[in-house]
Amino acid sequence: MNSDFDVLVIGGGIIGATAGHHAASAGYDTLLVEQDDYASATSSRTSRMQNCGFMYFMDLHGAGSQVLRDPRRIVSSLELARRAMRERADFVRSSPDRVRRCEFYVPYGGTTGITGWQMRAATMAMRLLGGAGLSLEPAFLSAGEARVHPLLRMIASSGELQGALRYVEYQYVSPERIVVDTIVRGREAGLDARNHTRLVGLRRGAAGWEATLEHGGTTSAITARAVINAAGAWVDDITGLASNRAPRLNTGAKGVNLLVRLPAAARGLGFEAVTARGTPFYLFPWGELHYIGPADTAADAATTEFRATDREIAEILSDANHFFPDLNLTASDVLYSWAGVRPRTAGANAPMGTFEVREHDLSDHGMPGFIVFTGGLFMTHRDAGRRLVRALGRHIAPSRPSRTPDYTLTSQADEDRVTALSVRRAIVDEQARDLSDILRRRLLVAWSDDLGLGVAEEASRHAADVLGWDEAEREAQLAAYRAGIERSFRPRAAASGEADPRPPNFPESPPSGP
Ligand SMILES: Cc1cc2nc3c(=O)[nH]c(=O)nc-3n(C[C@H](O)[C@H](O)[C@H](O)COP(=O)(O)OP(=O)(O)OC[C@H]3O[C@@H](n4cnc5c(N)ncnc54)[C@H](O)[C@@H]3O)c2cc1C
């Protein structure tokens, strides 16, 4: 195994994956290490949206006076929205199998706290920023149309609505699959990617950066001329291995979502609003179900369990019932929940971090060729990869010829079900090592209403054939999978049961509407 590299990338979430893919494509001899499996941390706990960037304008509305005091925020929000629009168009075009189109509604007037002119201004700004030809397809519903719309008529005081904006978003079918696809594209370009390999030591030596890796209980040493720290909410811990003088750059923000079954009239429809606290609230359509959230709190990834607490679940249900009182959702309606810690760029007076998404070159802090990425988002990850390669280019030259990064991500045979073929490919071609790697991050079965539990037994038998597990190991894998699901997702006992949470007085038949 090679032990001398141009670049060491730490982290196998979406930012590490894109960094590895772009660096290898640019001709750098690159090693990527991930302590667990690819996409096993925050990149598998998202709301799965390739957002158009509208949220940056919602933020502006929520903090009008602050923005006037700090006009730089307007400029940075416009830049982030422009980036989001451009990346959305590029991703949807190059990887159409990995997204699905869905419609979102933002009501205004009444008790929403949003006005029609704000929505028109935001839509106009988005149009001027351009979307590389992939329109938001915005449409404005009149007050009359909004009040009889199948979803919006369920809102509290819907009779006072002045209208609504409808626009098109794209949702990832599986973020985990996109991370693995990106790693695969990187490996095709020469990336040496190692999952279940943890960075445990890092220092600057005569040969450049000297790293100690731990894999399966044994340690090994490698050197690299440059380092990309893409460890998400853990970036400061990684930097701290090499220096105790470098600035802290990350602020963690825990986010939670809940999966629920809403009345059939809401099926397939998305909803976006701002809570009284000024935070965004969404209903995301998911097949016949919806997930709702997020509830965000400041959190340190090192000490925070990736699991929703009772209090967080109650907060989201309270928000949902505030907007849709007739739903009367309770904890027993939650099919399951999930949580992650967002990496956010630290900022003065920003307890939840800032919206900045950027690389930091720590050369001036005695760390030559050491680059940290903060605030990285799924939706703009390819832009992050290109920025990181530009930053590398200011320090070192590639040792091989470059090639254009291959952005084409396409579906594969049997990827949405457990078969001998799909399990073998996950293990042999895509580095899966355990049942969770296979079910949660290679096949598209993990976000079903039973979280893949129904196919775990069959997958374990196929995996045993390929990995040589004996019966005791196969049973241990199954038990570990079930325990992991229980711990992280808190599934309701009969998650796929058909108990309908609708209150009896809930309007069911959709009236005519746009
Ligand atoms: C509730 C929620 C909803 C979200 N919704 C969206 C959305 O809709 N759209 C969107 O674009 N973004 C969304 N995000 C944000 C997005 O998920 C994250 O910003 C993104 O996934 C961060 O990716 P990352 O690679 O930086 O971090 P991670 O995915 O956390 O990857 C970092 C990796 O570093 C590894 N690591 C740490 N230490 C070491 C070590 N010592 N050695 C080796 N590896 C190490 C970790 O194991 C981890 O896998 C959401 C986030 C949350 C929490």
Coordinates of N, CA and C in Angstrom, one line a residue, residues 208-341:
G208 N 6.9 16.7 5.3 CA 5.6 17.3 5.1 C 4.6 16.9 6.3
W209 N 3.4 16.6 6.0 CA 2.5 16.1 7.0 C 2.6 14.7 7.3
E210 N 2.8 14.3 8.5 CA 2.9 12.9 8.9 C 1.7 12.5 9.7
A211 N 1.0 11.5 9.2 CA -0.3 11.1 9.8 C -0.2 9.7 10.3
T212 N -0.9 9.4 11.4 CA -1.0 8.0 11.9 C -2.5 7.6 11.8
L213 N -2.7 6.5 11.1 CA -4.0 6.0 10.9 C -4.2 4.7 11.7
E214 N -5.5 4.5 12.0 CA -5.8 3.3 12.8 C -6.9 2.6 12.0
H215 N -6.7 1.3 11.7 CA -7.7 0.5 11.0 C -7.7 -0.9 11.6
G216 N -8.9 -1.4 12.0 CA -9.0 -2.7 12.6 C -8.1 -3.0 13.7
G217 N -7.7 -2.0 14.5 CA -6.9 -2.3 15.7 C -5.4 -2.1 15.4
T218 N -5.0 -1.9 14.1 CA -3.6 -1.7 13.9 C -3.3 -0.3 13.3
T219 N -2.2 0.2 13.6 CA -1.9 1.6 13.2 C -0.8 1.6 12.0
S220 N -0.9 2.6 11.2 CA 0.1 2.7 10.1 C 0.4 4.2 9.9
A221 N 1.5 4.5 9.2 CA 1.9 5.9 9.1 C 1.9 6.2 7.6
I222 N 1.5 7.5 7.3 CA 1.6 7.9 5.9 C 2.1 9.4 5.9
T223 N 2.6 9.9 4.8 CA 2.9 11.3 4.7 C 2.2 11.9 3.5
A224 N 1.9 13.2 3.6 CA 1.3 14.0 2.6 C 1.8 15.4 2.5
R225 N 1.8 15.9 1.3 CA 2.4 17.3 1.2 C 1.3 18.3 1.6
A226 N 0.0 18.0 1.5 CA -1.0 18.9 1.9 C -2.1 18.1 2.6
V227 N -2.9 18.8 3.4 CA -4.1 18.2 4.1 C -5.3 18.9 3.8
I228 N -6.4 18.2 3.5 CA -7.7 18.8 3.4 C -8.5 18.2 4.6
N229 N -8.9 19.1 5.5 CA -9.6 18.7 6.7 C -11.1 18.9 6.4
A230 N -11.8 17.8 6.1 CA -13.2 17.8 5.7 C -14.0 17.0 6.7
A231 N -13.6 17.1 8.0 CA -14.3 16.3 9.0 C -15.5 16.9 9.6
G232 N -16.2 17.8 8.8 CA -17.5 18.3 9.1 C -17.5 18.9 10.5
A233 N -18.4 18.5 11.4 CA -18.5 19.1 12.7 C -17.4 18.8 13.6
W234 N -16.4 18.0 13.1 CA -15.3 17.6 13.9 C -14.0 18.3 13.4
V235 N -14.1 19.2 12.5 CA -12.8 19.8 11.9 C -11.9 20.4 13.0
D236 N -12.4 21.0 14.0 CA -11.5 21.6 15.0 C -10.8 20.5 15.8
D237 N -11.4 19.3 16.0 CA -10.7 18.2 16.7 C -9.5 17.7 15.8
I238 N -9.7 17.7 14.5 CA -8.7 17.2 13.6 C -7.5 18.3 13.6
T239 N -7.9 19.5 13.4 CA -6.9 20.6 13.5 C -6.1 20.5 14.8
G240 N -6.8 20.3 15.9 CA -6.2 20.2 17.2 C -5.2 19.1 17.4
L241 N -5.3 18.1 16.5 CA -4.3 17.0 16.6 C -2.9 17.6 16.2
A242 N -2.9 18.6 15.3 CA -1.7 19.1 14.8 C -1.2 20.4 15.4
S243 N -2.1 21.1 16.0 CA -1.7 22.4 16.5 C -2.7 22.8 17.6
N244 N -2.1 23.5 18.7 CA -3.0 24.0 19.7 C -3.1 25.5 19.6
R245 N -2.6 26.1 18.5 CA -2.7 27.5 18.3 C -3.7 27.9 17.2
A246 N -4.2 27.0 16.4 CA -5.0 27.3 15.3 C -6.4 27.8 15.8
P247 N -7.0 28.6 15.0 CA -8.4 29.1 15.4 C -9.4 28.0 15.3
R248 N -10.4 28.2 16.2 CA -11.6 27.2 16.1 C -12.5 27.8 15.0
L249 N -12.9 27.0 14.1 CA -13.6 27.4 12.9 C -15.0 26.9 12.8
N250 N -15.4 25.9 13.6 CA -16.7 25.3 13.4 C -17.6 25.6 14.7
T251 N -18.9 25.7 14.4 CA -19.9 25.7 15.4 C -20.9 24.7 15.0
G252 N -21.2 23.7 15.9 CA -22.1 22.7 15.5 C -23.6 23.1 15.8
A253 N -24.5 22.7 14.9 CA -25.9 23.0 15.2 C -26.7 21.7 14.9
K254 N -27.2 21.1 16.0 CA -28.0 19.8 15.8 C -29.3 20.1 15.1
G255 N -29.6 19.2 14.2 CA -30.9 19.3 13.5 C -31.7 18.0 13.5
V256 N -33.0 18.1 13.6 CA -33.8 16.9 13.8 C -35.0 16.9 12.8
N257 N -35.4 15.8 12.3 CA -36.6 15.6 11.4 C -37.4 14.4 12.0
L258 N -38.7 14.5 11.7 CA -39.6 13.4 12.1 C -40.4 12.9 10.9
L259 N -40.6 11.6 10.8 CA -41.4 11.0 9.7 C -42.8 10.8 10.3
V260 N -43.8 11.3 9.5 CA -45.2 11.1 10.0 C -46.1 10.8 8.7
R261 N -47.2 10.3 9.0 CA -48.2 10.1 7.9 C -49.3 11.1 8.0
L262 N -49.3 12.0 7.0 CA -50.3 13.1 7.0 C -51.6 12.6 6.2
P263 N -52.6 13.3 6.3 CA -53.8 13.0 5.5 C -53.5 12.9 4.0
A264 N -54.2 12.0 3.3 CA -54.0 11.8 1.9 C -54.0 13.1 1.1
A265 N -54.7 14.1 1.5 CA -54.8 15.3 0.7 C -53.5 16.0 0.6
A266 N -52.6 15.8 1.6 CA -51.3 16.4 1.6 C -50.2 15.6 0.9
R267 N -50.5 14.5 0.4 CA -49.6 13.6 -0.2 C -48.8 14.3 -1.4
G268 N -47.5 14.2 -1.3 CA -46.7 14.7 -2.4 C -46.5 16.2 -2.4
L269 N -47.0 16.9 -1.4 CA -46.9 18.4 -1.4 C -46.0 18.8 -0.3
G270 N -45.1 19.8 -0.6 CA -44.2 20.3 0.3 C -44.7 21.7 0.8
F271 N -44.2 22.1 2.0 CA -44.7 23.3 2.7 C -43.5 23.9 3.3
E272 N -43.4 25.3 3.3 CA -42.3 26.0 3.9 C -42.9 27.2 4.6
A273 N -42.4 27.5 5.8 CA -42.9 28.7 6.5 C -41.8 29.1 7.5
V274 N -42.0 30.2 8.2 CA -41.1 30.6 9.3 C -41.8 30.6 10.6
T275 N -41.2 30.0 11.6 CA -41.9 29.9 12.9 C -41.8 31.3 13.6
A276 N -42.5 31.4 14.7 CA -42.5 32.6 15.5 C -41.1 32.9 16.0
R277 N -40.3 31.8 16.1 CA -38.9 32.0 16.6 C -38.0 32.5 15.5
G278 N -38.5 32.6 14.2 CA -37.7 33.1 13.1 C -37.0 31.9 12.4
T279 N -37.3 30.7 12.8 CA -36.6 29.5 12.2 C -37.5 28.9 11.1
P280 N -36.8 28.3 10.1 CA -37.6 27.7 9.0 C -38.4 26.4 9.5
F281 N -39.5 26.2 8.9 CA -40.3 25.0 9.2 C -40.7 24.4 7.9
Y282 N -40.5 23.1 7.7 CA -40.9 22.4 6.5 C -41.7 21.2 6.7
L283 N -42.6 20.9 5.7 CA -43.1 19.6 5.5 C -42.5 19.1 4.2
F284 N -41.7 18.0 4.3 CA -41.1 17.4 3.1 C -41.9 16.2 2.6
P285 N -42.4 16.2 1.4 CA -43.1 14.9 1.0 C -42.1 13.8 0.8
W286 N -42.5 12.6 1.2 CA -41.7 11.4 1.1 C -42.6 10.2 0.7
G287 N -42.8 10.0 -0.5 CA -43.8 8.9 -0.9 C -45.1 9.2 -0.4
E288 N -45.7 8.3 0.3 CA -47.0 8.5 0.9 C -46.9 9.2 2.3
L289 N -45.7 9.5 2.7 CA -45.4 10.0 4.0 C -44.9 11.4 3.9
H290 N -44.6 12.1 5.1 CA -43.9 13.4 5.1 C -42.9 13.3 6.2
Y291 N -41.7 14.0 6.0 CA -40.9 14.3 7.2 C -41.0 15.8 7.5
I292 N -40.9 16.1 8.8 CA -41.2 17.5 9.2 C -40.0 17.9 10.1
G293 N -39.7 19.2 10.1 CA -38.7 19.8 10.9 C -38.1 21.0 10.2
P294 N -36.9 21.3 10.5 CA -36.0 20.7 11.5 C -36.1 21.5 12.9
A295 N -35.7 20.9 14.0 CA -35.5 21.7 15.2 C -34.0 21.9 15.4
D296 N -33.5 23.1 15.4 CA -32.1 23.3 15.5 C -31.6 23.8 16.9
T297 N -30.6 23.2 17.4 CA -30.0 23.8 18.6 C -28.4 23.7 18.5
A298 N -27.8 24.6 19.2 CA -26.3 24.6 19.2 C -25.8 23.3 19.8
A299 N -24.8 22.7 19.2 CA -24.4 21.4 19.8 C -22.9 21.1 19.4
D300 N -22.2 20.4 20.2 CA -20.9 20.0 20.0 C -20.9 18.5 19.5
A301 N -20.4 18.3 18.3 CA -20.5 16.9 17.7 C -19.8 15.9 18.5
A302 N -18.8 16.3 19.3 CA -18.0 15.3 20.0 C -18.8 14.8 21.2
T303 N -19.8 15.5 21.7 CA -20.5 15.1 22.9 C -22.0 14.9 22.6
T304 N -22.4 15.1 21.4 CA -23.9 15.0 21.0 C -24.2 13.7 20.3
E305 N -25.2 13.0 20.9 CA -25.6 11.8 20.2 C -26.5 12.1 19.0
F306 N -26.3 11.4 17.9 CA -27.1 11.6 16.7 C -28.4 10.9 16.9
R307 N -29.3 11.5 17.7 CA -30.6 10.9 18.0 C -31.5 12.0 18.5
A308 N -32.8 12.0 18.1 CA -33.7 13.1 18.6 C -34.1 12.8 20.0
T309 N -34.1 13.9 20.8 CA -34.6 13.8 22.2 C -36.1 14.0 22.2
D310 N -36.7 13.7 23.3 CA -38.2 13.9 23.5 C -38.5 15.4 23.3
R311 N -37.6 16.2 23.9 CA -37.9 17.7 23.8 C -37.9 18.2 22.4
E312 N -36.9 17.6 21.6 CA -36.8 18.1 20.2 C -38.0 17.6 19.4
I313 N -38.4 16.4 19.7 CA -39.6 15.8 19.0 C -40.8 16.7 19.3
A314 N -40.9 17.0 20.6 CA -42.1 17.8 21.1 C -42.1 19.2 20.4
E315 N -40.9 19.8 20.2 CA -40.8 21.1 19.6 C -41.3 21.1 18.2
I316 N -40.9 20.0 17.4 CA -41.3 20.0 16.0 C -42.8 19.7 15.9
L317 N -43.3 18.9 16.8 CA -44.8 18.6 16.8 C -45.6 19.9 17.1
S318 N -45.0 20.6 18.1 CA -45.7 21.9 18.4 C -45.7 22.9 17.3
D319 N -44.6 22.9 16.5 CA -44.5 23.8 15.3 C -45.6 23.3 14.3
A320 N -45.6 22.0 14.1 CA -46.5 21.4 13.1 C -48.0 21.8 13.5
N321 N -48.3 21.6 14.8 CA -49.7 21.8 15.2 C -50.0 23.3 15.3
H322 N -48.9 24.2 15.4 CA -49.2 25.6 15.3 C -49.7 26.0 13.9
F323 N -49.0 25.4 12.9 CA -49.4 25.7 11.5 C -50.6 25.0 11.1
F324 N -50.7 23.7 11.5 CA -51.8 22.8 11.1 C -52.5 22.3 12.3
P325 N -53.3 23.1 13.0 CA -53.9 22.6 14.3 C -54.8 21.4 14.2
D326 N -55.5 21.2 13.1 CA -56.4 20.1 13.0 C -55.6 18.8 12.9
L327 N -54.3 18.8 12.6 CA -53.6 17.6 12.6 C -53.5 17.0 14.0
N328 N -53.3 17.9 15.0 CA -53.2 17.4 16.3 C -52.2 16.3 16.5
L329 N -51.0 16.5 16.0 CA -50.0 15.4 16.0 C -49.5 15.2 17.4
T330 N -49.3 14.0 17.8 CA -48.6 13.7 19.1 C -47.4 12.7 18.8
A331 N -46.7 12.4 19.9 CA -45.5 11.6 19.7 C -45.8 10.2 19.2
S332 N -47.1 9.8 19.4 CA -47.4 8.4 18.9 C -47.6 8.4 17.4
D333 N -47.7 9.6 16.8 CA -47.8 9.7 15.3 C -46.4 9.7 14.6
V334 N -45.4 9.7 15.4 CA -44.0 9.8 14.8 C -43.6 8.4 14.4
L335 N -43.4 8.1 13.1 CA -43.0 6.8 12.7 C -41.5 6.5 13.1
Y336 N -40.7 7.5 12.8 CA -39.3 7.5 13.4 C -38.7 8.9 13.2
S337 N -37.6 9.2 13.8 CA -37.0 10.5 13.8 C -35.5 10.3 13.5
W338 N -34.8 11.4 13.1 CA -33.4 11.3 13.0 C -32.7 12.7 13.3
A339 N -31.4 12.6 13.6 CA -30.7 13.9 14.0 C -29.3 13.8 13.5
G340 N -28.8 15.0 13.3 CA -27.3 15.1 12.9 C -26.8 16.5 13.4
V341 N -25.5 16.6 13.5 CA -24.9 17.9 13.8 C -24.4 18.6 12.6

